[in-house]
Amino acid sequence: MTIEIAQNKIQVTKLSLIEATGPDSADFLHAQFTGDCKSLAENQMMLTSWCSPKGRVLYLIRIVKNKSKLLLLVPTDQKTDLLKRLTMFIFRSKVKFIDCSESHSIIVYHGESSLDSTYPNDTIKTKFTDDQYWVITPKQRQKAIWDSLSMETATPEHIKIHDVLYGIPSLPEELSDQFLPQEINLENLNGLSFEKGCYPGQEIIARVKYRGKVKRSLKRYSIKKSKPIEVGSKLIDDEQRSVGTVIESIEVSADHQQVLAVVNIDCNEVRIAHEPASNLTAIATRTL
């Protein structure tokens, strides 16, 4: 069953906003995250990651460049721990992190709008895909911008559908420190650079790539099933071997689900563990 992104839908996200300022902010984040933070164009958004020394993704972070600042969009339940860990590595770097979550709103919508380049200087508009736009604005401007877009309120499922179609991962705390960034599609999403210098886990991440030993990748699957598939569910092959993990799941219809899962590259036939009849059908994801 095919699914499409619902157009003219809008939502205020539950992400938190952190502002990184100071003359060393770009260099500092460039040396911590897997993406090329220094090459971002003005108001460009990137989904990147911060990894453990073993090269496993601890956090997924959206970054937007705005003038001399870098804005970090992070899950609210991970914000405190992320900030605590980042500040441990500042040392003499001239960088400061400011939590702007209470003063700003982050709006995401699907479908082009009449909101053009004349919006206020303190409001940022960017896009991540051709179907998804983001607006970061002071809370006092939220209603005016919302009204100007004249769209229907989106549900969390609308956003999930977009991410599943494009192969955009999410990483709840229980799946932290399990996957290499290239295993969750970050290289294809431009959130992993092999041209930059060192960052935590870089040696292992690069070694796996250049020795051709990437064993898992992010895949999109369809399944005829009425009950929702839980994130974290294990996938098995015909020989009952564990071959993958579900990282996102959406309900397409009353008896149909689609998932994103990190699965062994050489595995073609997969099913949900403990459900022998649950064959999953692989579907291609869209590209940016």
PDB file of N, CA and C in Angstrom, residues 236 240 272-276:
ATOM      1  N   ILE A 236      13.819 -10.865  12.528  1.00  0.00           N
ATOM      2  CA  ILE A 236      14.565 -12.111  12.345  1.00  0.00           C
ATOM      3  C   ILE A 236      14.470 -12.554  10.892  1.00  0.00           C
ATOM      4  N   GLN A 240      15.575 -17.780  11.957  1.00  0.00           N
ATOM      5  CA  GLN A 240      15.333 -17.290  13.316  1.00  0.00           C
ATOM      6  C   GLN A 240      16.510 -16.494  13.898  1.00  0.00           C
ATOM      7  N   ILE A 272       8.930 -10.054  11.944  1.00  0.00           N
ATOM      8  CA  ILE A 272       9.001  -9.615  13.332  1.00  0.00           C
ATOM      9  C   ILE A 272       9.228 -10.831  14.221  1.00  0.00           C
ATOM     10  N   ALA A 273      10.146 -10.706  15.143  1.00  0.00           N
ATOM     11  CA  ALA A 273      10.437 -11.816  16.051  1.00  0.00           C
ATOM     12  C   ALA A 273       9.168 -12.235  16.788  1.00  0.00           C
ATOM     13  N   HIS A 274       8.989 -13.533  16.958  1.00  0.00           N
ATOM     14  CA  HIS A 274       7.846 -14.134  17.664  1.00  0.00           C
ATOM     15  C   HIS A 274       6.534 -14.020  16.885  1.00  0.00           C
ATOM     16  N   GLU A 275       6.607 -13.550  15.607  1.00  0.00           N
ATOM     17  CA  GLU A 275       5.416 -13.508  14.757  1.00  0.00           C
ATOM     18  C   GLU A 275       5.774 -14.145  13.417  1.00  0.00           C
ATOM     19  N   PRO A 276       5.734 -15.465  13.328  1.00  0.00           N
ATOM     20  CA  PRO A 276       6.216 -16.194  12.146  1.00  0.00           C
ATOM     21  C   PRO A 276       5.565 -15.777  10.830  1.00  0.00           C
TER      22      PRO A 276
END
